[in-house]
Amino acid sequence: KVKFNVDYNTGEEKISAAWTTSGRNIIINAWNHVVLTYSGTSTANDPVMIINGVNRSITENTEPEGDMYSDASHNLLIGNNHNGSKTFDGHIQHLALWKATSLSLANAQAIYNSGKPAGIEAVTSTSELVFWLPMNHGADGDDKLIDKSGNGVVTTVTTAPAWSSVTPTQAS
């Protein structure tokens, strides 16, 4: 299952809203493509999770309540949580962040490319692209990832990754 959490403030307490996909959607030991879109403008909104080109059904485990916490002063964490206790055991490649609240299913499917990883170039319009990190840099010991979106975003790896040149196998 894939899980997505976002923090809300009720004025009295912090609520961590949570959603999970229904069933097992990630194929072990194969390349998987995961797209998540979410707009926190309303507690009635649910995320959209597209995994391996399929829009997956989700379950709301904890309902959002109040106002979404601003993430403006926080680091973006991928593959772990803020205290380092939920380490992702796998490889992450081709990480992209979009401004738009929704990357269309057609664009997600174009990037997924039937299980043969395609770059962001597969998307016809990249005007809402914030950054694209192919994750194939850093093998020389550098802790910076090169943003290929053209927006000049500077990133820093804060934990020591094991850089890999492994070519992912196709999920079936």
mmCIF file of C-alpha atoms in Angstrom:
data_model
loop_
_atom_site.group_PDB
_atom_site.id
_atom_site.type_symbol
_atom_site.label_atom_id
_atom_site.label_comp_id
_atom_site.label_asym_id
_atom_site.label_seq_id
_atom_site.Cartn_x
_atom_site.Cartn_y
_atom_site.Cartn_z
ATOM 1 C CA LYS A 1 0.000 0.000 0.000
ATOM 2 C CA VAL A 2 1.020 3.610 -0.520
ATOM 3 C CA LYS A 3 0.303 6.036 2.317
ATOM 4 C CA PHE A 4 0.006 9.839 2.204
ATOM 5 C CA ASN A 5 -0.147 12.048 5.308
ATOM 6 C CA VAL A 6 -0.656 15.792 5.666
ATOM 7 C CA ASP A 7 -0.907 17.787 8.893
ATOM 8 C CA TYR A 8 -3.881 19.972 9.790
ATOM 9 C CA ASN A 9 -4.392 22.349 12.721
ATOM 10 C CA THR A 10 -7.802 22.388 14.423
ATOM 11 C CA GLY A 11 -6.839 25.290 16.676
ATOM 12 C CA GLU A 12 -6.654 22.914 19.626
ATOM 13 C CA GLU A 13 -4.613 20.046 18.248
ATOM 14 C CA LYS A 14 -2.611 18.800 15.309
ATOM 15 C CA ILE A 15 -4.370 16.215 13.135
ATOM 16 C CA SER A 16 -2.362 14.095 10.718
ATOM 17 C CA ALA A 17 -4.813 13.286 7.936
ATOM 18 C CA ALA A 18 -3.965 10.003 6.224
ATOM 19 C CA TRP A 19 -4.961 8.116 3.105
ATOM 20 C CA THR A 20 -3.789 4.747 1.755
ATOM 21 C CA THR A 21 -4.261 2.922 -1.490
ATOM 22 C CA SER A 22 -6.504 -0.116 -1.402
ATOM 23 C CA GLY A 23 -4.578 -3.330 -1.889
ATOM 24 C CA ARG A 24 -0.984 -3.870 -2.914
ATOM 25 C CA ASN A 25 -0.049 -1.614 -5.797
ATOM 26 C CA ILE A 26 3.748 -1.593 -5.624
ATOM 27 C CA ILE A 27 5.599 -4.400 -7.371
ATOM 28 C CA ILE A 28 8.608 -5.558 -5.345
ATOM 29 C CA ASN A 29 12.028 -5.593 -7.075
ATOM 30 C CA ALA A 30 10.750 -3.683 -10.103
ATOM 31 C CA TRP A 31 10.500 -0.065 -11.211
ATOM 32 C CA ASN A 32 7.238 1.532 -10.082
ATOM 33 C CA HIS A 33 5.876 4.917 -11.085
ATOM 34 C CA VAL A 34 3.979 6.802 -8.373
ATOM 35 C CA VAL A 35 2.136 10.092 -8.923
ATOM 36 C CA LEU A 36 0.378 11.815 -6.042
ATOM 37 C CA THR A 37 -1.639 15.010 -6.379
ATOM 38 C CA TYR A 38 -3.357 16.854 -3.566
ATOM 39 C CA SER A 39 -4.916 20.243 -2.910
ATOM 40 C CA GLY A 40 -5.181 21.180 0.763
ATOM 41 C CA THR A 41 -7.539 24.070 0.037
ATOM 42 C CA SER A 42 -10.500 22.111 1.422
ATOM 43 C CA THR A 43 -10.795 19.288 3.947
ATOM 44 C CA ALA A 44 -13.234 17.655 1.493
ATOM 45 C CA ASN A 45 -10.404 17.097 -1.017
ATOM 46 C CA ASP A 46 -8.804 13.676 -1.319
ATOM 47 C CA PRO A 47 -5.455 12.969 -2.933
ATOM 48 C CA VAL A 48 -5.219 11.250 -6.292
ATOM 49 C CA MET A 49 -2.728 8.376 -6.457
ATOM 50 C CA ILE A 50 -1.703 7.085 -9.870
ATOM 51 C CA ILE A 51 0.532 4.027 -9.637
ATOM 52 C CA ASN A 52 2.027 2.405 -12.724
ATOM 53 C CA GLY A 53 -0.349 4.349 -14.956
ATOM 54 C CA VAL A 54 -3.538 3.404 -13.068
ATOM 55 C CA ASN A 55 -5.623 5.790 -10.943
ATOM 56 C CA ARG A 56 -5.876 3.789 -7.690
ATOM 57 C CA SER A 57 -8.756 3.779 -5.246
ATOM 58 C CA ILE A 58 -7.884 5.158 -1.816
ATOM 59 C CA THR A 59 -9.161 4.890 1.737
ATOM 60 C CA GLU A 60 -9.304 7.902 4.040
ATOM 61 C CA ASN A 61 -7.840 6.591 7.311
ATOM 62 C CA THR A 62 -7.882 9.880 9.219
ATOM 63 C CA GLU A 63 -10.130 12.732 8.113
ATOM 64 C CA PRO A 64 -8.573 16.193 7.721
ATOM 65 C CA GLU A 65 -9.924 18.809 10.102
ATOM 66 C CA GLY A 66 -9.201 22.532 10.449
ATOM 67 C CA ASP A 67 -6.583 24.268 8.300
ATOM 68 C CA MET A 68 -3.649 22.605 6.587
ATOM 69 C CA TYR A 69 -0.312 23.467 8.204
ATOM 70 C CA SER A 70 1.887 25.631 6.020
ATOM 71 C CA ASP A 71 4.945 23.794 4.788
ATOM 72 C CA ALA A 72 6.676 26.987 3.653
ATOM 73 C CA SER A 73 9.321 26.884 6.383
ATOM 74 C CA HIS A 74 9.940 23.121 6.263
ATOM 75 C CA ASN A 75 12.218 20.938 4.192
ATOM 76 C CA LEU A 76 10.658 18.616 1.630
ATOM 77 C CA LEU A 77 11.314 15.080 2.851
ATOM 78 C CA ILE A 78 11.120 12.146 0.491
ATOM 79 C CA GLY A 79 12.011 8.635 1.541
ATOM 80 C CA ASN A 80 11.884 9.345 5.284
ATOM 81 C CA ASN A 81 10.146 11.397 7.957
ATOM 82 C CA HIS A 82 11.447 14.398 9.934
ATOM 83 C CA ASN A 83 13.156 12.324 12.644
ATOM 84 C CA GLY A 84 14.643 9.717 10.295
ATOM 85 C CA SER A 85 12.685 6.763 11.652
ATOM 86 C CA LYS A 86 10.802 5.723 8.475
ATOM 87 C CA THR A 87 13.597 5.075 5.998
ATOM 88 C CA PHE A 88 12.559 4.038 2.506
ATOM 89 C CA ASP A 89 14.283 0.803 1.496
ATOM 90 C CA GLY A 90 14.656 1.097 -2.253
ATOM 91 C CA HIS A 91 15.785 3.322 -5.089
ATOM 92 C CA ILE A 92 14.232 6.662 -6.038
ATOM 93 C CA GLN A 93 14.702 7.928 -9.560
ATOM 94 C CA HIS A 94 13.231 10.759 -11.636
ATOM 95 C CA LEU A 95 11.755 12.855 -8.836
ATOM 96 C CA ALA A 96 9.627 15.786 -10.009
ATOM 97 C CA LEU A 97 7.497 18.392 -8.249
ATOM 98 C CA TRP A 98 4.735 20.294 -10.042
ATOM 99 C CA LYS A 99 2.919 23.498 -8.986
ATOM 100 C CA ALA A 100 -0.336 22.306 -10.413
ATOM 101 C CA THR A 101 -2.668 20.522 -8.035
ATOM 102 C CA SER A 102 -3.199 17.839 -10.602
ATOM 103 C CA LEU A 103 -0.942 16.217 -13.131
ATOM 104 C CA SER A 104 -3.380 14.728 -15.616
ATOM 105 C CA LEU A 105 -3.805 10.971 -15.879
ATOM 106 C CA ALA A 106 -2.715 11.212 -19.534
ATOM 107 C CA ASN A 107 0.528 13.011 -18.571
ATOM 108 C CA ALA A 108 1.188 10.537 -15.731
ATOM 109 C CA GLN A 109 0.696 7.676 -18.192
ATOM 110 C CA ALA A 110 3.048 9.333 -20.713
ATOM 111 C CA ILE A 111 5.808 9.543 -18.083
ATOM 112 C CA TYR A 112 5.104 5.962 -16.943
ATOM 113 C CA ASN A 113 5.384 4.884 -20.589
ATOM 114 C CA SER A 114 3.961 1.378 -20.095
ATOM 115 C CA GLY A 115 6.620 0.513 -17.523
ATOM 116 C CA LYS A 116 9.608 1.784 -19.500
ATOM 117 C CA PRO A 117 10.715 4.926 -17.612
ATOM 118 C CA ALA A 118 10.335 8.064 -19.694
ATOM 119 C CA GLY A 119 11.634 11.441 -18.669
ATOM 120 C CA ILE A 120 9.639 14.567 -18.024
ATOM 121 C CA GLU A 121 10.117 15.290 -21.720
ATOM 122 C CA ALA A 122 7.183 12.896 -22.272
ATOM 123 C CA VAL A 123 4.818 15.556 -20.890
ATOM 124 C CA THR A 124 3.636 17.997 -23.523
ATOM 125 C CA SER A 125 3.527 21.004 -21.157
ATOM 126 C CA THR A 126 5.987 21.503 -18.319
ATOM 127 C CA SER A 127 5.046 25.092 -17.403
ATOM 128 C CA GLU A 128 3.951 24.006 -13.901
ATOM 129 C CA LEU A 129 7.138 21.995 -13.253
ATOM 130 C CA VAL A 130 8.999 23.237 -10.141
ATOM 131 C CA PHE A 131 11.936 20.826 -10.337
ATOM 132 C CA TRP A 132 13.008 17.558 -11.932
ATOM 133 C CA LEU A 133 15.764 15.521 -10.327
ATOM 134 C CA PRO A 134 16.747 12.520 -12.446
ATOM 135 C CA MET A 135 18.638 11.248 -9.341
ATOM 136 C CA ASN A 136 21.595 10.049 -11.397
ATOM 137 C CA HIS A 137 23.984 12.664 -10.036
ATOM 138 C CA GLY A 138 26.134 12.563 -6.947
ATOM 139 C CA ALA A 139 28.134 9.463 -7.810
ATOM 140 C CA ASP A 140 31.260 11.603 -7.481
ATOM 141 C CA GLY A 141 30.471 12.280 -3.809
ATOM 142 C CA ASP A 142 28.670 15.577 -4.421
ATOM 143 C CA ASP A 143 25.660 16.126 -2.151
ATOM 144 C CA LYS A 144 23.844 18.317 -4.703
ATOM 145 C CA LEU A 145 21.291 17.014 -7.155
ATOM 146 C CA ILE A 146 21.091 18.763 -10.514
ATOM 147 C CA ASP A 147 17.677 20.260 -11.351
ATOM 148 C CA LYS A 148 16.946 19.470 -15.012
ATOM 149 C CA SER A 149 13.739 21.560 -15.176
ATOM 150 C CA GLY A 150 15.612 24.709 -16.139
ATOM 151 C CA ASN A 151 14.331 26.484 -13.002
ATOM 152 C CA GLY A 152 17.675 26.362 -11.188
ATOM 153 C CA VAL A 153 16.388 24.745 -7.980
ATOM 154 C CA VAL A 154 19.283 23.869 -5.662
ATOM 155 C CA THR A 155 18.885 20.711 -3.607
ATOM 156 C CA THR A 156 21.007 19.129 -0.929
ATOM 157 C CA VAL A 157 21.005 15.506 0.127
ATOM 158 C CA THR A 158 20.983 15.472 3.926
ATOM 159 C CA THR A 159 21.601 11.777 4.486
ATOM 160 C CA ALA A 160 24.224 9.713 2.748
ATOM 161 C CA PRO A 161 22.487 7.936 -0.137
ATOM 162 C CA ALA A 162 23.968 4.953 -1.870
ATOM 163 C CA TRP A 163 24.122 6.243 -5.449
ATOM 164 C CA SER A 164 23.250 3.599 -7.980
ATOM 165 C CA SER A 165 23.519 3.181 -11.718
ATOM 166 C CA VAL A 166 21.007 0.328 -11.668
ATOM 167 C CA THR A 167 18.641 0.357 -14.625
ATOM 168 C CA PRO A 168 15.169 -0.392 -13.311
ATOM 169 C CA THR A 169 13.354 -3.445 -14.584
ATOM 170 C CA GLN A 170 9.847 -3.146 -15.934
ATOM 171 C CA ALA A 171 6.935 -3.637 -13.558
ATOM 172 C CA SER A 172 4.468 -6.148 -14.962
#
